[in-house]
Protein backbone atom coordinates (compact mmCIF):
# COMPACT_ATOMS: atom_id res chain seq x y z
CA UNK A 1 0.00 0.00 0.00
CA UNK A 2 1.15 3.62 -0.48
CA UNK A 3 3.65 4.99 2.00
CA UNK A 4 6.27 7.69 1.55
CA UNK A 5 6.18 9.89 -1.56
CA UNK A 6 8.43 8.60 -4.34
CA UNK A 7 11.67 10.49 -5.02
CA UNK A 8 11.13 13.52 -7.21
CA UNK A 9 7.51 13.97 -6.19
CA UNK A 10 5.77 16.47 -3.90
CA UNK A 11 7.09 15.97 -0.38
CA UNK A 12 10.30 14.24 -1.46
CA UNK A 13 12.43 16.68 -3.45
CA UNK A 14 16.14 17.36 -3.12
CA UNK A 15 17.09 21.05 -2.80
CA UNK A 16 18.26 20.95 -6.43
CA UNK A 17 14.96 19.47 -7.58
CA UNK A 18 13.01 22.14 -5.72
CA UNK A 19 15.01 24.83 -7.51
CA UNK A 20 14.19 23.16 -10.83
CA UNK A 21 10.50 23.19 -9.91
CA UNK A 22 10.69 26.91 -9.18
CA UNK A 23 12.51 27.58 -12.46
CA UNK A 24 9.82 25.61 -14.28
CA UNK A 25 7.09 27.64 -12.59
CA UNK A 26 8.76 30.85 -13.80
CA UNK A 27 8.79 29.62 -17.41
CA UNK A 28 5.21 28.38 -17.16
CA UNK A 29 3.94 31.64 -15.68
CA UNK A 30 5.67 33.56 -18.46
CA UNK A 31 3.67 31.54 -20.98
CA UNK A 32 0.57 32.48 -18.97
CA UNK A 33 1.47 36.12 -19.72
CA UNK A 34 3.25 37.19 -16.52
CA UNK A 35 6.41 39.29 -16.79
CA UNK A 36 8.93 37.67 -14.45
CA UNK A 37 12.33 38.37 -15.97
CA UNK A 38 13.68 39.45 -12.58
CA UNK A 39 13.15 35.95 -11.19
CA UNK A 40 16.25 33.89 -11.84
CA UNK A 41 17.69 30.97 -9.92
CA UNK A 42 20.89 31.55 -7.93
CA UNK A 43 24.01 30.85 -10.05
CA UNK A 44 25.07 28.10 -7.63
CA UNK A 45 22.26 25.86 -8.88
CA UNK A 46 23.30 25.95 -12.52
CA UNK A 47 25.35 22.75 -12.33
CA UNK A 48 23.28 20.91 -9.74
CA UNK A 49 22.26 17.36 -10.52
CA UNK A 50 18.52 17.70 -10.01
CA UNK A 51 17.88 14.15 -11.09
CA UNK A 52 19.62 12.73 -8.01
CA UNK A 53 16.90 11.08 -5.90
CA UNK A 54 16.08 12.40 -2.46
CA UNK A 55 16.93 10.22 0.52
CA UNK A 56 14.27 7.62 1.26
CA UNK A 57 11.41 9.26 3.03
CA UNK A 58 -5.78 15.23 -34.84
CA UNK A 59 -5.65 18.75 -35.57
CA UNK A 60 -9.27 19.72 -35.51
CA UNK A 61 -10.73 23.19 -35.58
CA UNK A 62 -11.54 24.27 -32.04
CA UNK A 63 -15.20 23.77 -31.24
CA UNK A 64 -15.18 25.95 -28.18
CA UNK A 65 -12.60 27.50 -25.94
CA UNK A 66 -14.58 27.08 -22.80
CA UNK A 67 -12.78 25.54 -19.88
CA UNK A 68 -12.24 25.80 -16.15
CA UNK A 69 -11.44 29.51 -16.60
CA UNK A 70 -14.46 30.27 -18.77
CA UNK A 71 -14.60 31.42 -22.37
CA UNK A 72 -11.70 33.46 -23.70
CA UNK A 73 -12.43 36.76 -25.43
CA UNK A 74 -11.75 36.37 -29.15
CA UNK A 75 -10.78 40.05 -29.29
CA UNK A 76 -7.90 39.54 -26.88
CA UNK A 77 -4.42 39.76 -28.33
CA UNK A 78 -2.82 36.50 -29.43
CA UNK A 79 -0.17 35.01 -27.21
CA UNK A 80 2.52 35.85 -29.77
CA UNK A 81 1.96 39.55 -29.07
CA UNK A 82 2.61 39.12 -25.37
CA UNK A 83 6.14 40.17 -24.47
CA UNK A 84 6.17 37.72 -21.58
CA UNK A 85 5.20 34.82 -23.82
CA UNK A 86 7.53 35.97 -26.59
CA UNK A 87 10.46 35.65 -24.17
CA UNK A 88 10.07 31.85 -24.17
CA UNK A 89 9.07 31.44 -27.83
CA UNK A 90 12.63 30.68 -28.93
CA UNK A 91 12.82 27.53 -26.78
CA UNK A 92 13.06 24.31 -28.80
CA UNK A 93 14.14 20.68 -28.51
CA UNK A 94 16.68 19.05 -30.82
CA UNK A 95 15.31 16.66 -33.43
CA UNK A 96 17.10 13.75 -31.81
CA UNK A 97 15.19 14.32 -28.59
CA UNK A 98 11.81 15.21 -30.06
CA UNK A 99 10.09 11.90 -30.82
CA UNK A 100 6.63 13.42 -31.24
CA UNK A 101 7.54 16.73 -32.89
CA UNK A 102 6.64 18.73 -29.80
CA UNK A 103 8.92 21.68 -30.61
CA UNK A 104 6.71 22.40 -33.61
CA UNK A 105 3.56 21.90 -31.52
CA UNK A 106 4.98 24.21 -28.83
CA UNK A 107 5.56 27.03 -31.31
CA UNK A 108 2.16 26.37 -32.87
CA UNK A 109 0.56 26.62 -29.43
CA UNK A 110 2.14 30.02 -28.83
CA UNK A 111 0.80 31.17 -32.21
CA UNK A 112 -2.66 29.59 -31.99
CA UNK A 113 -3.47 30.17 -28.34
CA UNK A 114 -3.73 33.21 -26.12
CA UNK A 115 -1.92 33.12 -22.77
CA UNK A 116 -5.33 32.89 -21.08
CA UNK A 117 -6.22 29.82 -23.13
CA UNK A 118 -3.01 28.05 -22.18
CA UNK A 119 -3.66 28.93 -18.55
CA UNK A 120 -7.22 27.61 -19.00
CA UNK A 121 -5.93 24.29 -20.26
CA UNK A 122 -3.39 24.04 -17.44
CA UNK A 123 -5.80 24.61 -14.55
CA UNK A 124 -8.38 22.42 -16.26
CA UNK A 125 -5.85 19.59 -16.34
CA UNK A 126 -4.94 20.16 -12.69
CA UNK A 127 -8.51 19.43 -11.55
CA UNK A 128 -8.16 18.35 -7.90
CA UNK A 129 -4.45 17.61 -8.19
CA UNK A 130 -1.55 19.58 -6.75
CA UNK A 131 -0.24 21.84 -9.56
CA UNK A 132 3.31 21.13 -8.38
CA UNK A 133 2.67 17.40 -8.89
CA UNK A 134 1.57 18.08 -12.46
CA UNK A 135 4.66 20.15 -13.29
CA UNK A 136 6.93 17.57 -11.64
CA UNK A 137 5.58 14.85 -13.95
CA UNK A 138 6.85 16.80 -16.95
CA UNK A 139 10.16 17.62 -15.24
CA UNK A 140 10.86 13.98 -14.38
CA UNK A 141 9.90 12.90 -17.90
CA UNK A 142 12.42 15.36 -19.36
CA UNK A 143 15.15 14.54 -16.83
CA UNK A 144 14.78 17.88 -15.02
CA UNK A 145 15.51 19.98 -18.12
CA UNK A 146 13.10 22.87 -17.58
CA UNK A 147 13.03 24.05 -21.20
CA UNK A 148 12.34 20.57 -22.57
CA UNK A 149 9.68 20.13 -19.89
CA UNK A 150 8.06 23.42 -20.93
CA UNK A 151 7.89 22.34 -24.57
CA UNK A 152 6.25 19.08 -23.49
CA UNK A 153 3.80 20.81 -21.13
CA UNK A 154 2.59 23.49 -23.54
CA UNK A 155 2.32 20.97 -26.39
CA UNK A 156 0.10 18.89 -24.12
CA UNK A 157 -2.08 21.90 -23.31
CA UNK A 158 -2.62 22.48 -27.03
CA UNK A 159 -3.42 18.80 -27.56
CA UNK A 160 -5.98 18.85 -24.75
CA UNK A 161 -7.69 22.10 -25.72
CA UNK A 162 -7.55 22.18 -29.52
CA UNK A 163 -7.15 18.58 -30.66
CA UNK A 164 -8.82 16.19 -28.21
CA UNK A 165 -11.10 18.66 -26.39
CA UNK A 166 -10.55 16.67 -23.22
CA UNK A 167 -12.31 18.91 -20.70
CA UNK A 168 -14.84 20.76 -22.85
CA UNK A 169 -16.12 17.67 -24.69
CA UNK A 170 -14.92 14.20 -23.70
CA UNK A 171 -15.26 14.64 -19.92
CA UNK A 172 -17.88 17.40 -20.01
CA UNK A 173 -20.28 15.38 -22.18
CA UNK A 174 -19.30 11.90 -21.06
CA UNK A 175 -21.42 8.76 -21.31
CA UNK A 176 -24.77 10.59 -21.26
CA UNK A 177 -23.84 12.39 -24.47
CA UNK A 178 -22.91 9.06 -26.08
CA UNK A 179 -26.40 7.76 -25.28
CA UNK A 180 -27.94 10.82 -26.90
CA UNK A 181 -25.72 10.49 -29.98
CA UNK A 182 -26.60 6.80 -30.31
CA UNK A 183 -30.24 7.84 -30.75
CA UNK A 184 -29.46 10.44 -33.43
CA UNK A 185 -30.91 10.28 -36.94
CA UNK A 186 -27.52 11.43 -38.25
CA UNK A 187 -25.62 8.21 -39.17
CA UNK A 188 -22.23 9.70 -38.24
CA UNK A 189 -23.44 10.92 -34.86
CA UNK A 190 -25.20 7.62 -34.19
CA UNK A 191 -22.06 5.62 -34.98
CA UNK A 192 -19.98 7.87 -32.74
CA UNK A 193 -22.32 7.24 -29.81
CA UNK A 194 -22.71 3.53 -30.55
CA UNK A 195 -18.95 2.99 -30.82
CA UNK A 196 -18.31 4.58 -27.44
CA UNK A 197 -21.13 2.73 -25.67
CA UNK A 198 -20.20 -0.61 -27.24
CA UNK A 199 -16.74 -0.37 -25.71
CA UNK A 200 -18.18 0.59 -22.32
CA UNK A 201 -20.78 -2.19 -22.36
CA UNK A 202 -18.31 -4.84 -23.48
CA UNK A 203 -15.82 -3.83 -20.83
CA UNK A 204 -13.06 -3.73 -23.42
CA UNK A 205 -11.13 -1.87 -20.75
CA UNK A 206 -12.23 -0.87 -17.27
CA UNK A 207 -10.92 0.36 -13.93
CA UNK A 208 -11.13 -1.90 -10.91
CA UNK A 209 -9.24 -2.14 -7.64
CA UNK A 210 -5.64 -1.44 -6.71
CA UNK A 211 -2.32 -3.27 -6.84
CA UNK A 212 0.09 -3.90 -3.95
CA UNK A 213 1.39 -0.32 -4.24
CA UNK A 214 -2.11 1.15 -3.99
CA UNK A 215 -2.16 2.06 -7.68
CA UNK A 216 -5.51 1.95 -9.54
CA UNK A 217 -5.72 -0.96 -11.98
CA UNK A 218 -6.95 -0.72 -15.56
CA UNK A 219 -7.77 -4.08 -17.15
CA UNK A 220 -7.71 -4.28 -20.96
CA UNK A 221 -9.38 -7.41 -22.35
CA UNK A 222 -7.61 -7.55 -25.69
CA UNK A 223 -9.76 -10.41 -27.04
CA UNK A 224 -12.75 -8.05 -27.14
CA UNK A 225 -11.11 -5.71 -29.64
CA UNK A 226 -11.59 -6.36 -33.33
CA UNK A 227 -9.78 -4.13 -35.80
CA UNK A 228 -12.31 -2.07 -37.72
CA UNK A 229 -15.17 -2.41 -35.25
CA UNK A 230 -14.62 1.21 -34.22
CA UNK A 231 -12.86 3.95 -36.16
CA UNK A 232 -9.69 5.58 -34.85
CA UNK A 233 -11.54 8.63 -33.51
CA UNK A 234 -13.84 6.42 -31.44
CA UNK A 235 -10.94 4.38 -30.09
CA UNK A 236 -8.96 7.51 -29.21
CA UNK A 237 -11.94 9.11 -27.48
CA UNK A 238 -12.52 5.98 -25.40
CA UNK A 239 -8.81 5.75 -24.53
CA UNK A 240 -8.62 9.37 -23.33
CA UNK A 241 -11.87 8.98 -21.40
CA UNK A 242 -10.45 5.97 -19.56
CA UNK A 243 -7.13 7.67 -18.78
CA UNK A 244 -8.83 10.85 -17.53
CA UNK A 245 -11.22 8.85 -15.37
CA UNK A 246 -8.28 6.93 -13.91
CA UNK A 247 -6.67 10.27 -12.99
CA UNK A 248 -9.67 10.98 -10.76
CA UNK A 249 -8.83 7.84 -8.77
CA UNK A 250 -5.27 8.86 -7.91
CA UNK A 251 -4.86 9.67 -4.23
CA UNK A 252 -1.62 11.19 -2.91
CA UNK A 253 1.06 9.91 -2.60
CA UNK A 254 0.01 7.52 -5.41
CA UNK A 255 0.65 9.21 -8.78
CA UNK A 256 0.60 6.28 -11.20
CA UNK A 257 -1.66 3.45 -12.35
CA UNK A 258 -1.14 -0.17 -13.38
CA UNK A 259 -2.45 -1.60 -16.66
CA UNK A 260 -3.16 -5.31 -17.07
CA UNK A 261 -3.41 -6.39 -20.70
CA UNK A 262 -5.31 -9.67 -20.49
CA UNK A 263 -4.17 -11.59 -23.59
CA UNK A 264 -6.35 -14.64 -22.93
CA UNK A 265 -7.67 -16.05 -26.24
CA UNK A 266 -5.72 -13.44 -28.22
CA UNK A 267 -5.62 -13.92 -31.99
CA UNK A 268 -4.36 -11.93 -34.94
CA UNK A 269 -7.87 -10.54 -35.49
CA UNK A 270 -7.44 -8.70 -32.17
CA UNK A 271 -4.22 -6.96 -33.22
CA UNK A 272 -4.57 -3.32 -34.21
CA UNK A 273 -1.42 -1.20 -34.33
CA UNK A 274 -3.06 2.25 -34.63
CA UNK A 275 -4.66 2.33 -31.14
CA UNK A 276 -1.48 0.86 -29.65
CA UNK A 277 0.54 3.71 -31.15
CA UNK A 278 -1.99 6.25 -29.87
CA UNK A 279 -1.86 4.81 -26.36
CA UNK A 280 1.93 4.89 -26.34
CA UNK A 281 1.92 8.52 -27.46
CA UNK A 282 -0.59 9.42 -24.75
CA UNK A 283 1.57 8.02 -21.97
CA UNK A 284 4.88 9.24 -23.35
CA UNK A 285 3.87 12.71 -24.59
CA UNK A 286 0.63 13.81 -22.92
CA UNK A 287 0.37 11.90 -19.62
CA UNK A 288 4.03 11.56 -18.59
CA UNK A 289 4.99 9.63 -15.48
CA UNK A 290 1.49 8.14 -15.19
CA UNK A 291 2.37 4.46 -15.61
CA UNK A 292 3.47 2.49 -12.58
CA UNK A 293 3.51 -0.95 -14.19
CA UNK A 294 2.20 -2.66 -17.31
CA UNK A 295 1.42 -6.38 -17.04
CA UNK A 296 1.03 -8.34 -20.27
CA UNK A 297 -0.82 -11.42 -19.04
CA UNK A 298 -0.94 -14.78 -20.81
CA UNK A 299 0.52 -13.59 -24.10
CA UNK A 300 0.52 -16.46 -26.64
CA UNK A 301 3.58 -17.38 -28.68
CA UNK A 302 2.31 -15.52 -31.75
CA UNK A 303 2.52 -12.25 -29.80
CA UNK A 304 6.32 -12.44 -29.68
CA UNK A 305 6.76 -11.08 -33.21
CA UNK A 306 4.20 -8.34 -32.53
CA UNK A 307 5.99 -7.43 -29.32
CA UNK A 308 9.30 -7.03 -31.14
CA UNK A 309 7.63 -4.32 -33.25
CA UNK A 310 5.88 -2.58 -30.36
CA UNK A 311 8.97 -2.59 -28.15
CA UNK A 312 10.81 -0.60 -30.81
CA UNK A 313 8.27 2.20 -30.44
CA UNK A 314 8.68 2.50 -26.67
CA UNK A 315 10.81 4.90 -24.70
CA UNK A 316 13.25 2.79 -22.61
CA UNK A 317 11.77 4.20 -19.39
CA UNK A 318 8.30 3.00 -20.38
CA UNK A 319 9.62 -0.34 -21.68
CA UNK A 320 11.26 -0.98 -18.30
CA UNK A 321 7.84 -0.88 -16.62
CA UNK A 322 6.46 -3.72 -18.75
CA UNK A 323 6.30 -7.22 -17.26
CA UNK A 324 5.06 -10.47 -18.76
CA UNK A 325 2.92 -12.63 -16.48
CA UNK A 326 1.75 -16.16 -17.25
CA UNK A 327 -0.34 -17.21 -14.29
CA UNK A 328 -1.85 -16.25 -10.96
CA UNK A 329 1.47 -16.60 -9.16
CA UNK A 330 3.06 -14.07 -11.49
CA UNK A 331 0.18 -11.63 -10.96
CA UNK A 332 0.47 -12.00 -7.18
CA UNK A 333 3.88 -10.33 -7.35
CA UNK A 334 1.98 -7.15 -8.23
CA UNK A 335 -1.57 -7.64 -6.91
CA UNK A 336 -2.82 -9.31 -3.72
CA UNK A 337 -4.59 -12.59 -4.46
CA UNK A 338 -7.85 -11.41 -2.90
CA UNK A 339 -7.78 -8.42 -5.26
CA UNK A 340 -7.24 -10.48 -8.41
CA UNK A 341 -10.65 -11.16 -9.94
CA UNK A 342 -11.68 -14.72 -10.72
CA UNK A 343 -11.56 -13.96 -14.44
CA UNK A 344 -7.78 -13.72 -13.95
CA UNK A 345 -7.74 -16.83 -11.71
CA UNK A 346 -7.71 -14.84 -8.49
CA UNK A 347 -9.89 -14.99 -5.37
CA UNK A 348 -11.98 -11.85 -5.84
CA UNK A 349 -15.59 -12.68 -6.67
CA UNK A 350 -16.20 -9.71 -8.94
CA UNK A 351 -17.03 -9.31 -12.61
CA UNK A 352 -17.45 -6.32 -14.84
CA UNK A 353 -21.02 -5.19 -15.46
CA UNK A 354 -21.87 -1.93 -17.15
CA UNK A 355 -24.52 0.17 -15.39
CA UNK A 356 -26.52 2.09 -17.97
CA UNK A 357 -26.85 5.88 -17.83
CA UNK A 358 -30.11 6.84 -16.05
CA UNK A 359 -32.23 9.70 -17.32
CA UNK A 360 -31.31 13.16 -16.05
CA UNK A 361 -28.08 11.91 -14.51
CA UNK A 362 -26.39 15.32 -14.65
CA UNK A 363 -28.91 17.88 -13.35
CA UNK A 364 -26.24 20.22 -11.96
CA UNK A 365 -24.69 20.66 -15.39
CA UNK A 366 -27.81 22.57 -16.46
CA UNK A 367 -27.32 25.06 -13.60
CA UNK A 368 -25.08 27.48 -15.47
CA UNK A 369 -25.43 30.24 -12.90
CA UNK A 370 -23.96 28.12 -10.10
CA UNK A 371 -21.35 26.71 -12.44
CA UNK A 372 -20.20 30.18 -13.46
CA UNK A 373 -20.03 31.28 -9.83
CA UNK A 374 -17.89 28.26 -8.95
CA UNK A 375 -15.67 28.80 -11.99
CA UNK A 376 -15.10 32.40 -10.91
CA UNK A 377 -14.15 31.20 -7.43
CA UNK A 378 -11.72 28.68 -8.88
CA UNK A 379 -10.23 31.32 -11.15
CA UNK A 380 -9.65 33.53 -8.12
CA UNK A 381 -8.02 30.67 -6.19
CA UNK A 382 -5.77 29.78 -9.13
CA UNK A 383 -4.67 33.42 -9.46
CA UNK A 384 -3.89 33.54 -5.74
CA UNK A 385 -1.78 30.40 -6.11
CA UNK A 386 0.08 31.96 -9.04
CA UNK A 387 0.71 35.19 -7.09
CA UNK A 388 1.84 33.31 -3.99
CA UNK A 389 4.07 31.10 -6.13
CA UNK A 390 5.82 34.25 -7.36
CA UNK A 391 6.24 35.45 -3.75
CA UNK A 392 7.64 32.04 -2.74
CA UNK A 393 10.11 31.93 -5.63
CA UNK A 394 11.22 35.54 -5.23
CA UNK A 395 11.88 35.13 -1.50
CA UNK A 396 13.66 31.80 -2.05
CA UNK A 397 15.99 33.16 -4.70
CA UNK A 398 16.80 36.16 -2.48
CA UNK A 399 17.58 33.78 0.42
CA UNK A 400 14.84 35.40 2.53
CA UNK A 401 14.06 32.20 4.41
CA UNK A 402 11.34 33.56 6.70
CA UNK A 403 9.44 35.18 3.84
CA UNK A 404 9.87 32.06 1.69
CA UNK A 405 8.58 29.83 4.48
CA UNK A 406 5.55 32.08 5.06
CA UNK A 407 4.75 32.18 1.34
CA UNK A 408 5.14 28.41 1.06
CA UNK A 409 2.79 27.81 3.98
CA UNK A 410 0.20 30.19 2.53
CA UNK A 411 0.60 28.56 -0.87
CA UNK A 412 0.11 25.04 0.49
CA UNK A 413 -3.12 26.19 2.13
CA UNK A 414 -4.38 27.64 -1.15
CA UNK A 415 -3.52 24.45 -3.03
CA UNK A 416 -5.50 22.44 -0.48
CA UNK A 417 -8.44 24.83 -0.93
CA UNK A 418 -8.20 24.36 -4.70
CA UNK A 419 -8.33 20.57 -4.32
CA UNK A 420 -11.41 20.70 -2.11
CA UNK A 421 -13.07 23.31 -4.32
CA UNK A 422 -12.62 21.13 -7.41
CA UNK A 423 -14.87 18.46 -5.96
CA UNK A 424 -17.59 21.07 -5.34
CA UNK A 425 -17.24 22.17 -8.98
CA UNK A 426 -16.90 18.66 -10.40
CA UNK A 427 -20.62 17.77 -10.90
CA UNK A 428 -21.10 21.04 -12.82
CA UNK A 429 -18.27 20.43 -15.33
CA UNK A 430 -17.94 16.64 -15.61
CA UNK A 431 -20.71 14.25 -16.65
CA UNK A 432 -21.17 11.35 -14.23
CA UNK A 433 -19.40 8.15 -15.21
CA UNK A 434 -19.81 4.43 -14.61
CA UNK A 435 -17.46 4.84 -11.65
CA UNK A 436 -19.74 7.44 -10.07
CA UNK A 437 -22.70 5.09 -10.53
CA UNK A 438 -20.72 2.25 -8.94
CA UNK A 439 -20.02 4.58 -6.00
CA UNK A 440 -16.26 4.33 -6.49
CA UNK A 441 -15.97 8.08 -7.06
CA UNK A 442 -17.87 9.56 -4.13
CA UNK A 443 -18.70 13.06 -2.95
CA UNK A 444 -15.93 15.41 -1.90
CA UNK A 445 -13.24 13.48 -3.72
CA UNK A 446 -13.54 10.34 -1.60
CA UNK A 447 -12.56 7.22 -3.55
CA UNK A 448 -13.61 3.70 -2.56
CA UNK A 449 -12.09 1.10 -4.84
CA UNK A 450 -14.17 -1.71 -3.35
CA UNK A 451 -17.57 -0.17 -2.47
CA UNK A 452 -19.35 -3.54 -2.33
CA UNK A 453 -16.93 -5.14 0.11
CA UNK A 454 -15.95 -4.62 3.72
CA UNK A 455 -12.34 -3.87 2.85
CA UNK A 456 -10.83 -0.66 4.09
CA UNK A 457 -10.30 0.90 0.69
CA UNK A 458 -11.29 4.52 0.97
CA UNK A 459 -8.97 7.38 0.11
CA UNK A 460 -9.20 10.99 -0.90
CA UNK A 461 -8.26 11.86 -4.46
CA UNK A 462 -5.45 14.36 -4.95
Tab-separated table of N, CA and C in Angstrom, residues 360-375 425-430:
chain	number	residue	atom	x	y	z
A	360	UNK	N	-31.588	11.974	-16.867
A	360	UNK	CA	-31.313	13.162	-16.053
A	360	UNK	C	-30.246	12.879	-14.996
A	361	UNK	N	-29.155	12.261	-15.440
A	361	UNK	CA	-28.082	11.909	-14.508
A	361	UNK	C	-27.249	13.122	-14.096
A	362	UNK	N	-27.273	14.176	-14.894
A	362	UNK	CA	-26.393	15.320	-14.649
A	362	UNK	C	-27.174	16.618	-14.469
A	363	UNK	N	-28.072	16.686	-13.489
A	363	UNK	CA	-28.908	17.883	-13.349
A	363	UNK	C	-28.115	19.152	-13.057
A	364	UNK	N	-27.002	19.029	-12.325
A	364	UNK	CA	-26.240	20.222	-11.960
A	364	UNK	C	-25.563	20.866	-13.167
A	365	UNK	N	-25.356	20.097	-14.216
A	365	UNK	CA	-24.695	20.663	-15.388
A	365	UNK	C	-25.588	21.644	-16.136
A	366	UNK	N	-26.885	21.606	-15.844
A	366	UNK	CA	-27.811	22.570	-16.455
A	366	UNK	C	-27.870	23.875	-15.668
A	367	UNK	N	-27.307	23.872	-14.460
A	367	UNK	CA	-27.319	25.060	-13.599
A	367	UNK	C	-26.102	25.923	-13.931
A	368	UNK	N	-26.213	26.687	-14.995
A	368	UNK	CA	-25.078	27.475	-15.472
A	368	UNK	C	-24.717	28.608	-14.518
A	369	UNK	N	-25.709	29.128	-13.821
A	369	UNK	CA	-25.432	30.236	-12.899
A	369	UNK	C	-24.505	29.782	-11.776
A	370	UNK	N	-24.826	28.641	-11.167
A	370	UNK	CA	-23.963	28.122	-10.100
A	370	UNK	C	-22.604	27.728	-10.657
A	371	UNK	N	-22.617	27.107	-11.823
A	371	UNK	CA	-21.351	26.714	-12.442
A	371	UNK	C	-20.448	27.921	-12.651
A	372	UNK	N	-21.004	28.996	-13.189
A	372	UNK	CA	-20.199	30.183	-13.463
A	372	UNK	C	-19.672	30.810	-12.178
A	373	UNK	N	-20.481	30.760	-11.125
A	373	UNK	CA	-20.033	31.277	-9.826
A	373	UNK	C	-18.854	30.460	-9.312
A	374	UNK	N	-18.967	29.139	-9.411
A	374	UNK	CA	-17.889	28.264	-8.952
A	374	UNK	C	-16.637	28.416	-9.808
A	375	UNK	N	-16.823	28.585	-11.105
A	375	UNK	CA	-15.673	28.800	-11.987
A	375	UNK	C	-14.941	30.089	-11.641
A	425	UNK	N	-17.009	21.811	-7.578
A	425	UNK	CA	-17.244	22.174	-8.978
A	425	UNK	C	-17.510	20.961	-9.866
A	426	UNK	N	-16.913	19.848	-9.541
A	426	UNK	CA	-16.904	18.657	-10.403
A	426	UNK	C	-18.256	18.284	-11.020
A	427	UNK	N	-19.351	18.182	-10.266
A	427	UNK	CA	-20.621	17.774	-10.897
A	427	UNK	C	-21.205	18.800	-11.857
A	428	UNK	N	-20.631	19.996	-11.894
A	428	UNK	CA	-21.099	21.036	-12.815
A	428	UNK	C	-20.304	21.048	-14.124
A	429	UNK	N	-19.134	20.380	-14.138
A	429	UNK	CA	-18.275	20.434	-15.328
A	429	UNK	C	-17.875	19.055	-15.853
A	430	UNK	N	-18.275	17.996	-15.165
A	430	UNK	CA	-17.942	16.636	-15.610
A	430	UNK	C	-19.183	15.761	-15.533
